[in-house]
XYZ file of C-alpha atoms in Angstrom:
555
model
C 146.218 112.715 -201.431
C 145.218 109.240 -202.510
C 143.106 108.607 -205.534
C 139.378 108.000 -205.061
C 139.867 104.295 -205.691
C 142.632 104.028 -203.102
C 140.568 105.987 -200.560
C 137.571 103.741 -201.212
C 139.609 100.582 -200.753
C 141.184 101.865 -197.559
C 138.034 103.287 -195.942
C 135.957 100.170 -196.597
C 138.636 97.813 -195.419
C 139.252 96.366 -198.894
C 143.040 96.601 -198.846
C 144.633 93.648 -200.679
C 147.084 93.140 -197.896
C 144.270 92.201 -195.536
C 143.303 89.285 -197.744
C 139.621 90.239 -197.593
C 139.260 90.101 -201.400
C 141.415 88.777 -204.199
C 143.688 90.933 -206.300
C 141.657 90.230 -209.434
C 138.404 91.231 -207.700
C 139.931 94.507 -206.542
C 141.307 95.318 -210.003
C 137.868 94.583 -211.476
C 136.191 96.966 -209.048
C 138.737 99.705 -209.689
C 138.336 99.293 -213.438
C 134.566 99.506 -213.049
C 134.794 102.724 -211.041
C 137.226 104.320 -213.495
C 134.753 103.702 -216.330
C 131.924 105.367 -214.406
C 132.024 108.679 -216.189
C 129.039 111.029 -216.161
C 128.019 112.349 -219.573
C 129.051 115.964 -220.226
C 125.827 117.121 -221.825
C 125.053 120.395 -219.992
C 125.517 123.428 -222.198
C 126.213 126.997 -221.130
C 122.531 127.983 -221.395
C 121.520 125.135 -219.106
C 123.894 126.236 -216.350
C 122.872 129.879 -216.807
C 119.205 129.113 -216.244
C 119.900 126.643 -213.400
C 121.842 129.416 -211.657
C 119.309 132.111 -212.548
C 116.078 130.411 -211.582
C 116.875 126.892 -210.315
C 116.464 127.698 -206.639
C 113.465 130.014 -207.007
C 110.727 127.906 -205.433
C 108.247 127.634 -202.623
C 110.748 129.335 -200.281
C 110.188 132.580 -202.196
C 106.614 132.241 -203.372
C 105.142 130.816 -200.152
C 107.778 130.939 -197.366
C 108.212 134.688 -197.762
C 104.662 135.070 -196.399
C 105.758 133.667 -193.062
C 108.834 135.886 -193.168
C 106.729 139.001 -193.872
C 104.386 138.157 -191.020
C 107.230 137.497 -188.584
C 109.551 140.443 -189.273
C 107.703 143.036 -191.368
C 108.763 144.421 -194.763
C 112.000 146.018 -193.528
C 113.037 142.870 -191.682
C 112.425 140.811 -194.845
C 114.374 143.218 -197.022
C 117.374 143.374 -194.665
C 117.600 139.675 -193.916
C 117.180 138.462 -197.498
C 119.827 140.989 -198.606
C 122.308 139.795 -195.956
C 121.771 136.134 -196.770
C 121.952 136.982 -200.468
C 125.400 138.518 -199.999
C 126.445 135.396 -198.094
C 125.277 133.152 -200.920
C 126.977 135.322 -203.531
C 130.351 134.897 -201.817
C 129.701 131.176 -201.273
C 128.909 130.588 -204.958
C 131.967 132.520 -206.032
C 134.154 130.290 -203.830
C 132.416 127.179 -205.190
C 132.951 128.387 -208.760
C 136.719 128.676 -208.245
C 136.953 125.184 -206.717
C 134.654 123.611 -209.316
C 136.643 125.016 -212.236
C 139.957 123.664 -210.842
C 138.406 120.365 -209.675
C 135.270 119.685 -211.774
C 134.164 116.455 -210.040
C 130.675 114.984 -209.894
C 130.766 115.195 -206.092
C 131.653 118.923 -206.123
C 131.798 120.289 -202.574
C 131.680 116.751 -201.090
C 134.946 115.940 -202.786
C 136.315 119.414 -201.963
C 135.714 118.650 -198.281
C 137.494 115.307 -198.673
C 140.496 117.009 -200.247
C 140.847 120.263 -198.332
C 139.215 119.630 -194.915
C 139.060 116.068 -193.722
C 137.697 112.781 -195.206
C 135.462 112.285 -192.152
C 133.848 115.723 -192.489
C 133.484 115.041 -196.209
C 131.525 111.906 -195.283
C 129.225 113.919 -193.003
C 128.706 116.660 -195.605
C 128.031 114.157 -198.393
C 125.428 112.166 -196.495
C 123.910 115.277 -194.958
C 123.383 116.752 -198.418
C 122.126 113.464 -199.893
C 119.641 112.989 -197.042
C 118.395 116.526 -197.525
C 117.407 115.930 -201.158
C 116.182 112.393 -200.353
C 113.671 113.744 -197.848
C 112.778 116.862 -199.788
C 111.577 114.958 -202.874
C 108.476 113.247 -201.328
C 107.711 116.437 -199.415
C 107.775 118.501 -202.636
C 105.514 115.943 -204.320
C 102.976 116.496 -201.562
C 103.426 120.289 -201.786
C 102.851 120.202 -205.561
C 99.668 118.189 -205.023
C 98.427 120.688 -202.441
C 98.874 123.566 -204.923
C 96.646 121.707 -207.379
C 93.876 121.752 -204.757
C 93.696 125.530 -205.312
C 91.543 124.661 -208.335
C 89.982 121.339 -207.375
C 89.817 119.746 -203.916
C 87.659 116.813 -205.014
C 90.467 114.806 -206.663
C 92.526 112.827 -204.204
C 96.027 114.114 -203.530
C 97.364 110.630 -204.241
C 96.384 110.995 -207.906
C 98.558 114.071 -208.325
C 101.448 112.504 -206.380
C 101.342 109.653 -208.877
C 101.260 112.017 -211.846
C 104.223 114.060 -210.629
C 106.250 111.015 -209.604
C 105.809 109.323 -212.977
C 106.711 112.567 -214.751
C 109.942 112.879 -212.732
C 110.816 109.272 -213.414
C 110.389 109.836 -217.154
C 112.654 112.906 -217.039
C 115.443 110.781 -215.557
C 115.396 108.525 -218.618
C 116.928 111.379 -220.623
C 119.824 111.784 -218.140
C 121.452 115.066 -217.317
C 120.378 116.550 -220.659
C 116.750 115.982 -219.661
C 117.324 117.615 -216.287
C 119.026 120.572 -217.932
C 116.286 121.104 -220.537
C 113.478 120.831 -217.989
C 115.161 123.205 -215.582
C 115.889 125.607 -218.385
C 112.200 125.769 -219.399
C 110.899 125.916 -215.819
C 113.441 128.577 -214.852
C 112.387 130.742 -217.803
C 108.775 130.529 -216.664
C 109.758 131.497 -213.094
C 111.901 134.398 -214.318
C 109.055 135.709 -216.427
C 106.618 135.407 -213.513
C 108.933 137.270 -211.149
C 109.505 139.998 -213.716
C 105.763 140.302 -214.381
C 105.005 140.543 -210.666
C 107.441 143.434 -210.228
C 105.683 145.393 -212.990
C 102.233 144.468 -211.647
C 103.296 145.384 -208.119
C 104.364 148.859 -209.224
C 101.017 149.295 -210.985
C 99.098 148.157 -207.870
C 101.164 150.405 -205.604
C 100.388 153.423 -207.793
C 96.668 152.686 -207.541
C 96.135 151.983 -211.226
C 94.433 148.635 -210.461
C 91.748 147.828 -207.905
C 90.063 150.143 -205.406
C 92.910 150.451 -202.882
C 94.109 153.758 -204.257
C 97.707 154.981 -204.086
C 99.600 152.897 -201.502
C 103.159 154.255 -201.634
C 104.868 153.405 -198.350
C 101.662 153.212 -196.325
C 102.204 149.684 -195.047
C 105.750 150.598 -193.865
C 104.098 153.058 -191.466
C 101.018 151.009 -190.562
C 101.451 148.284 -189.318
C 105.159 149.247 -189.469
C 108.444 148.372 -191.081
C 109.402 145.819 -188.411
C 107.411 143.227 -186.475
C 108.199 140.975 -183.582
C 111.286 142.825 -182.377
C 114.523 140.852 -182.263
C 112.699 137.518 -182.198
C 110.931 138.388 -185.425
C 114.151 139.543 -187.061
C 115.947 136.302 -186.086
C 113.064 134.255 -187.462
C 113.214 136.018 -190.816
C 116.977 135.476 -190.858
C 116.439 131.731 -190.636
C 113.532 131.651 -193.118
C 115.590 133.673 -195.610
C 118.459 131.222 -195.294
C 116.287 128.236 -196.188
C 114.889 130.108 -199.195
C 118.287 129.992 -200.907
C 118.618 126.214 -200.643
C 119.718 124.696 -203.981
C 121.879 127.635 -205.025
C 124.920 125.375 -204.941
C 123.581 123.096 -207.720
C 125.406 125.052 -210.418
C 128.696 123.953 -208.888
C 127.472 120.336 -208.599
C 126.704 120.369 -212.324
C 130.293 121.315 -213.272
C 131.325 117.703 -213.860
C 128.605 117.311 -216.505
C 129.218 120.632 -218.251
C 130.856 120.689 -221.677
C 133.187 123.541 -220.708
C 133.098 124.044 -216.935
C 135.968 126.547 -217.011
C 133.728 128.912 -218.998
C 130.170 128.063 -217.999
C 130.503 127.604 -214.238
C 131.926 131.088 -213.514
C 129.269 132.664 -215.722
C 126.540 130.703 -213.995
C 127.729 131.620 -210.528
C 127.906 135.269 -211.513
C 124.199 135.045 -212.332
C 123.547 134.498 -208.619
C 124.031 138.205 -208.017
C 121.292 139.179 -210.458
C 118.938 136.499 -209.150
C 119.421 137.734 -205.568
C 119.132 141.422 -206.470
C 116.274 141.179 -208.967
C 114.193 138.118 -208.155
C 114.487 138.122 -204.387
C 115.253 141.627 -203.132
C 113.234 143.637 -205.630
C 110.281 141.228 -205.570
C 110.133 141.203 -201.783
C 110.471 145.004 -201.620
C 107.507 145.419 -203.962
C 105.588 142.761 -201.994
C 106.119 144.687 -198.719
C 104.659 147.800 -200.378
C 101.385 146.207 -201.508
C 100.534 143.684 -198.763
C 100.083 144.282 -195.014
C 102.464 142.301 -192.841
C 99.751 141.804 -190.213
C 97.377 140.115 -192.670
C 96.094 136.999 -190.809
C 95.959 135.056 -194.078
C 99.775 134.986 -194.129
C 99.814 132.620 -191.135
C 98.590 129.879 -193.462
C 101.843 130.060 -195.450
C 103.513 128.144 -192.604
C 101.798 125.026 -193.833
C 102.965 125.448 -197.420
C 99.485 126.357 -198.637
C 99.640 128.199 -201.967
C 96.359 129.961 -201.104
C 98.352 131.797 -198.434
C 101.131 132.804 -200.836
C 101.748 136.531 -200.339
C 102.063 136.911 -204.128
C 98.627 135.354 -204.666
C 97.084 137.408 -201.852
C 98.445 140.679 -203.188
C 96.984 139.969 -206.632
C 93.639 138.957 -205.142
C 93.462 142.154 -203.058
C 93.878 144.183 -206.251
C 90.693 142.599 -207.581
C 92.365 140.815 -210.502
C 90.479 137.636 -211.234
C 92.685 135.603 -213.583
C 96.212 136.297 -212.400
C 95.890 134.467 -209.023
C 95.331 131.278 -211.002
C 98.409 131.982 -213.148
C 100.464 132.668 -210.047
C 99.346 129.384 -208.506
C 100.416 127.641 -211.699
C 103.849 129.246 -211.339
C 104.047 128.087 -207.737
C 103.213 124.555 -208.861
C 105.927 124.734 -211.492
C 108.391 126.030 -208.911
C 107.669 123.141 -206.573
C 108.077 120.629 -209.405
C 111.377 122.298 -210.301
C 112.700 121.784 -206.790
C 111.599 118.132 -206.934
C 113.480 117.763 -210.248
C 116.576 119.359 -208.676
C 116.374 116.896 -205.772
C 116.854 113.982 -208.142
C 119.980 115.605 -209.549
C 121.443 116.595 -206.188
C 120.894 113.207 -204.567
C 121.993 110.914 -207.399
C 125.222 112.788 -208.188
C 126.269 113.086 -204.549
C 125.595 109.460 -203.664
C 127.296 108.188 -206.837
C 130.404 110.241 -206.002
C 130.399 108.898 -202.432
C 130.047 105.326 -203.694
C 133.118 105.798 -205.879
C 135.283 106.487 -202.802
C 133.744 103.789 -200.613
C 131.553 106.010 -198.477
C 128.319 104.602 -199.871
C 127.442 101.078 -201.164
C 129.661 100.400 -204.170
C 126.592 99.108 -206.031
C 125.485 102.758 -206.408
C 128.687 103.842 -208.136
C 127.624 102.280 -211.428
C 127.033 104.620 -214.406
C 125.219 103.154 -217.393
C 126.312 103.522 -221.023
C 124.295 106.743 -221.378
C 126.154 108.308 -218.483
C 123.233 108.064 -216.023
C 123.480 106.992 -212.343
C 120.287 104.934 -212.720
C 120.851 102.813 -209.617
C 120.887 105.936 -207.461
C 117.805 107.157 -209.300
C 115.923 103.936 -208.532
C 116.714 104.298 -204.822
C 115.444 107.877 -204.864
C 112.209 107.020 -206.696
C 111.510 104.182 -204.248
C 111.987 106.494 -201.302
C 109.724 109.067 -202.953
C 106.840 106.640 -202.534
C 106.713 107.945 -198.959
C 104.795 110.854 -200.416
C 101.666 108.670 -200.208
C 101.745 108.830 -196.427
C 100.422 112.322 -196.862
C 97.057 110.593 -197.408
C 97.051 109.303 -193.830
C 94.082 110.557 -191.777
C 94.392 113.301 -189.129
C 97.653 114.541 -190.635
C 99.533 111.602 -189.115
C 101.679 111.296 -192.247
C 102.605 114.987 -192.189
C 103.707 114.700 -188.577
C 106.140 111.997 -189.684
C 107.397 114.315 -192.428
C 107.941 117.046 -189.836
C 110.442 114.799 -188.116
C 112.048 113.672 -191.387
C 112.473 117.302 -192.412
C 114.037 117.998 -188.987
C 116.959 115.795 -190.075
C 117.664 118.315 -192.849
C 116.856 121.529 -190.939
C 120.143 123.433 -190.672
C 122.194 121.127 -192.921
C 122.613 123.834 -195.569
C 124.508 126.045 -193.129
C 127.082 123.285 -192.610
C 127.330 122.702 -196.383
C 127.715 126.375 -197.316
C 130.155 126.975 -194.483
C 132.209 123.961 -195.523
C 132.391 125.266 -199.112
C 133.827 128.544 -197.832
C 136.255 126.839 -195.439
C 137.435 124.486 -198.250
C 138.104 127.515 -200.454
C 140.064 129.203 -197.659
C 142.207 126.106 -197.080
C 142.692 125.655 -200.806
C 144.218 129.127 -201.049
C 146.342 128.491 -197.939
C 147.596 125.193 -199.345
C 148.522 126.889 -202.588
C 150.629 129.365 -200.611
C 152.231 126.768 -198.336
C 153.147 124.509 -201.251
C 154.597 127.392 -203.284
C 152.052 127.389 -206.120
C 151.153 130.621 -207.835
C 147.534 131.810 -207.838
C 148.027 132.603 -211.522
C 147.549 128.868 -212.182
C 143.879 129.145 -211.148
C 141.627 129.538 -214.271
C 138.972 131.571 -212.441
C 139.452 133.764 -209.403
C 136.428 135.657 -208.010
C 136.798 139.349 -207.340
C 135.845 138.769 -203.698
C 138.920 136.623 -203.233
C 139.426 134.675 -200.025
C 137.995 137.448 -197.822
C 134.567 136.812 -199.367
C 134.765 133.203 -198.148
C 135.649 134.466 -194.640
C 132.607 136.767 -194.636
C 130.307 133.969 -195.814
C 131.784 131.527 -193.282
C 131.071 133.959 -190.435
C 127.536 134.548 -191.722
C 126.895 130.815 -191.781
C 127.947 130.684 -188.149
C 125.556 133.505 -187.314
C 122.784 131.635 -189.136
C 123.410 128.585 -186.922
C 123.254 130.794 -183.840
C 120.069 132.489 -185.043
C 118.450 129.144 -185.816
C 119.385 127.865 -182.346
C 117.905 130.991 -180.733
C 114.662 130.688 -182.733
C 114.334 126.968 -181.918
C 114.713 127.577 -178.154
C 111.877 130.078 -178.129
C 108.469 128.611 -177.198
C 106.270 128.270 -180.308
C 103.421 129.895 -178.356
C 103.401 132.034 -175.228
C 101.397 129.371 -173.342
C 103.404 126.375 -174.657
C 104.302 123.515 -172.370
C 107.889 122.346 -171.904
C 107.140 119.238 -174.023
C 105.906 121.405 -176.909
C 109.005 123.636 -176.618
C 111.306 120.606 -176.668
C 109.490 119.182 -179.705
C 109.773 122.506 -181.520
C 113.511 122.692 -180.731
C 114.367 119.204 -182.011
C 112.229 119.603 -185.143
C 114.132 122.784 -185.962
C 117.674 121.874 -184.896
C 117.887 118.074 -185.103
C 120.125 118.319 -188.187
C 123.040 119.680 -186.130
C 123.450 116.583 -183.886
C 122.796 114.365 -186.936
C 125.759 115.988 -188.714
C 127.960 115.499 -185.676
C 126.792 111.889 -185.382
C 127.737 111.208 -189.029
C 131.138 112.748 -188.368
C 131.658 110.617 -185.222
C 130.511 107.394 -186.910
C 133.118 107.717 -189.650
C 135.820 108.705 -187.156
C 135.166 105.515 -185.240
C 134.958 103.519 -188.460
C 138.353 104.721 -189.756
C 140.107 105.278 -186.422
C 141.625 108.560 -187.770
C 141.028 111.219 -185.132
C 142.841 114.191 -186.553
C 140.543 117.146 -187.156
C 141.880 118.282 -190.521
C 144.377 117.389 -193.236
C 147.617 119.363 -192.805
C 148.145 121.975 -195.510
C 151.397 120.353 -196.625
C 149.639 116.982 -197.193
C 146.782 118.332 -199.306
C 147.011 116.938 -202.821
C 146.592 119.944 -205.131
C 147.664 118.269 -208.369
C 145.527 115.130 -208.821
C 142.759 115.836 -211.339
C 143.455 119.569 -211.119
C 142.693 121.743 -214.144
C 145.360 124.380 -213.639
C 146.415 126.771 -216.380
C 149.609 125.936 -218.192
C 152.356 128.361 -216.936
C 153.232 129.157 -220.545
C 149.617 130.093 -221.216
C 149.590 132.301 -218.115
C 152.622 134.200 -219.416
C 151.108 134.547 -222.855
C 147.785 135.731 -221.403
C 149.483 138.305 -219.196
C 151.391 139.669 -222.205
C 148.137 139.998 -224.135
C 146.682 142.062 -221.310
C 149.587 144.534 -221.517
C 149.151 147.757 -223.314
C 150.655 147.939 -226.813
C 153.597 150.269 -225.873
C 154.461 148.059 -222.871
C 154.437 144.898 -225.062
C 156.747 146.603 -227.588
C 159.103 147.678 -224.783
C 159.166 144.172 -223.270
C 159.817 142.606 -226.658
C 162.596 144.942 -227.829
C 164.377 145.949 -224.639
C 163.898 143.170 -222.104
C 167.453 141.966 -221.238
C 166.417 138.303 -221.359
C 165.086 138.746 -224.893
C 168.220 140.551 -226.053
C 170.560 137.865 -224.588
C 168.548 135.074 -226.118
């Protein structure tokens, strides 16, 4: 496999043989790219909290209301558990790849290496566009949550406040991102833990005048709602709620010791899924009716329709709904902060290999991709179109978000497929798996399970998008609903096709024999592997090997 600089020169038509640029100019560009090193400032605690609470956001605190209304408490519990298992296996695969190849592009560069450069181009730009569009949307969402307390102040004021705050955080580089996410994640973790305790108290009838609830709402209105259509809808909603889980792998290149911190961080995904998603949603289904008409407002991202807030209000507690709204605001800001990290690191990595403007590859002396940050902040100014009358601006955002709709399924599936092909390439090229510093217990079969689940998510999303939004919908409304929900799929295929035409390389994947496993790889030294395996032996076995092994005696 060629180096990133060679790939960039080839893909952008900058080969010296073509005479398009001088040799000195090319050497200058290559030297510039080689000096573009991100600062390794993330400590173990940063990655732990990013993995633990980084992706807990509006998808859980608000989106779960739509899921509860669509599929009932049992449907929510089953679907979130299934998607949680899928994400657990995906993160384990990403951890193995990120430890061996800790690059700032993470899964983008893994796709370049193990799948195909063209598919890597599609994945990289699909992921970058997702965060690029999510940032202004999250700024609007954060401003809407503020209106829970005061609707008199214009939303534009809060958009400005949040945008300036995010811009200031970027001045401190990756350390600033890590510290902010660490603090915000702690707040979200405490809030989720507190809600579980409060939910148990409410269910037992110790608060409010509802009395003992037990499993009443699982019987009336029922454990499931909406039949198969409702279950499929919850399946899709649950999938989107886990967006951002992959950020721990993306941060590997800026971690002080990725071989230690990344596996630990990805292992935290299990506890986050089990405790903060599954247990919280189980408690929620016990204390809030799934047929509550107020839940329908959660579709618009309104924090007043958050099922967590509604459950607390129904218990007659006056202060806690305000605290929960504050947590929701923090969660939305956290996602906006993560979007700056996800976009800037991905685009900077793409620029290094010639798949984005080379101007964006520049890293300043403090190790910050500030040029990418400026582009992102400028695009975030689109948040002000939320002030347009008659919701005209939000209609535009609906179509922008459609570009990112099912992109995560392609990204997560590609991570799993890259892991599968990495293991196959190791076998074909005769390399021992003992060279890999971290191997997840799920092995390669976990990646196969997650890959299949991602395919099922795409099918479920397609099924949901083809269903009329209302029983009396017109064909035009049905078509609009479909494209707003599934537009990301043809966009991904278009990105793939554009780069195929651009490069003229029409093979679907890189042959296993041609995959470069050694460049920039952080394999374990074979001598260290042997020493480590001897340390793991029992004491009698080590004595036997030392005294009576024929090779030791002859030597």
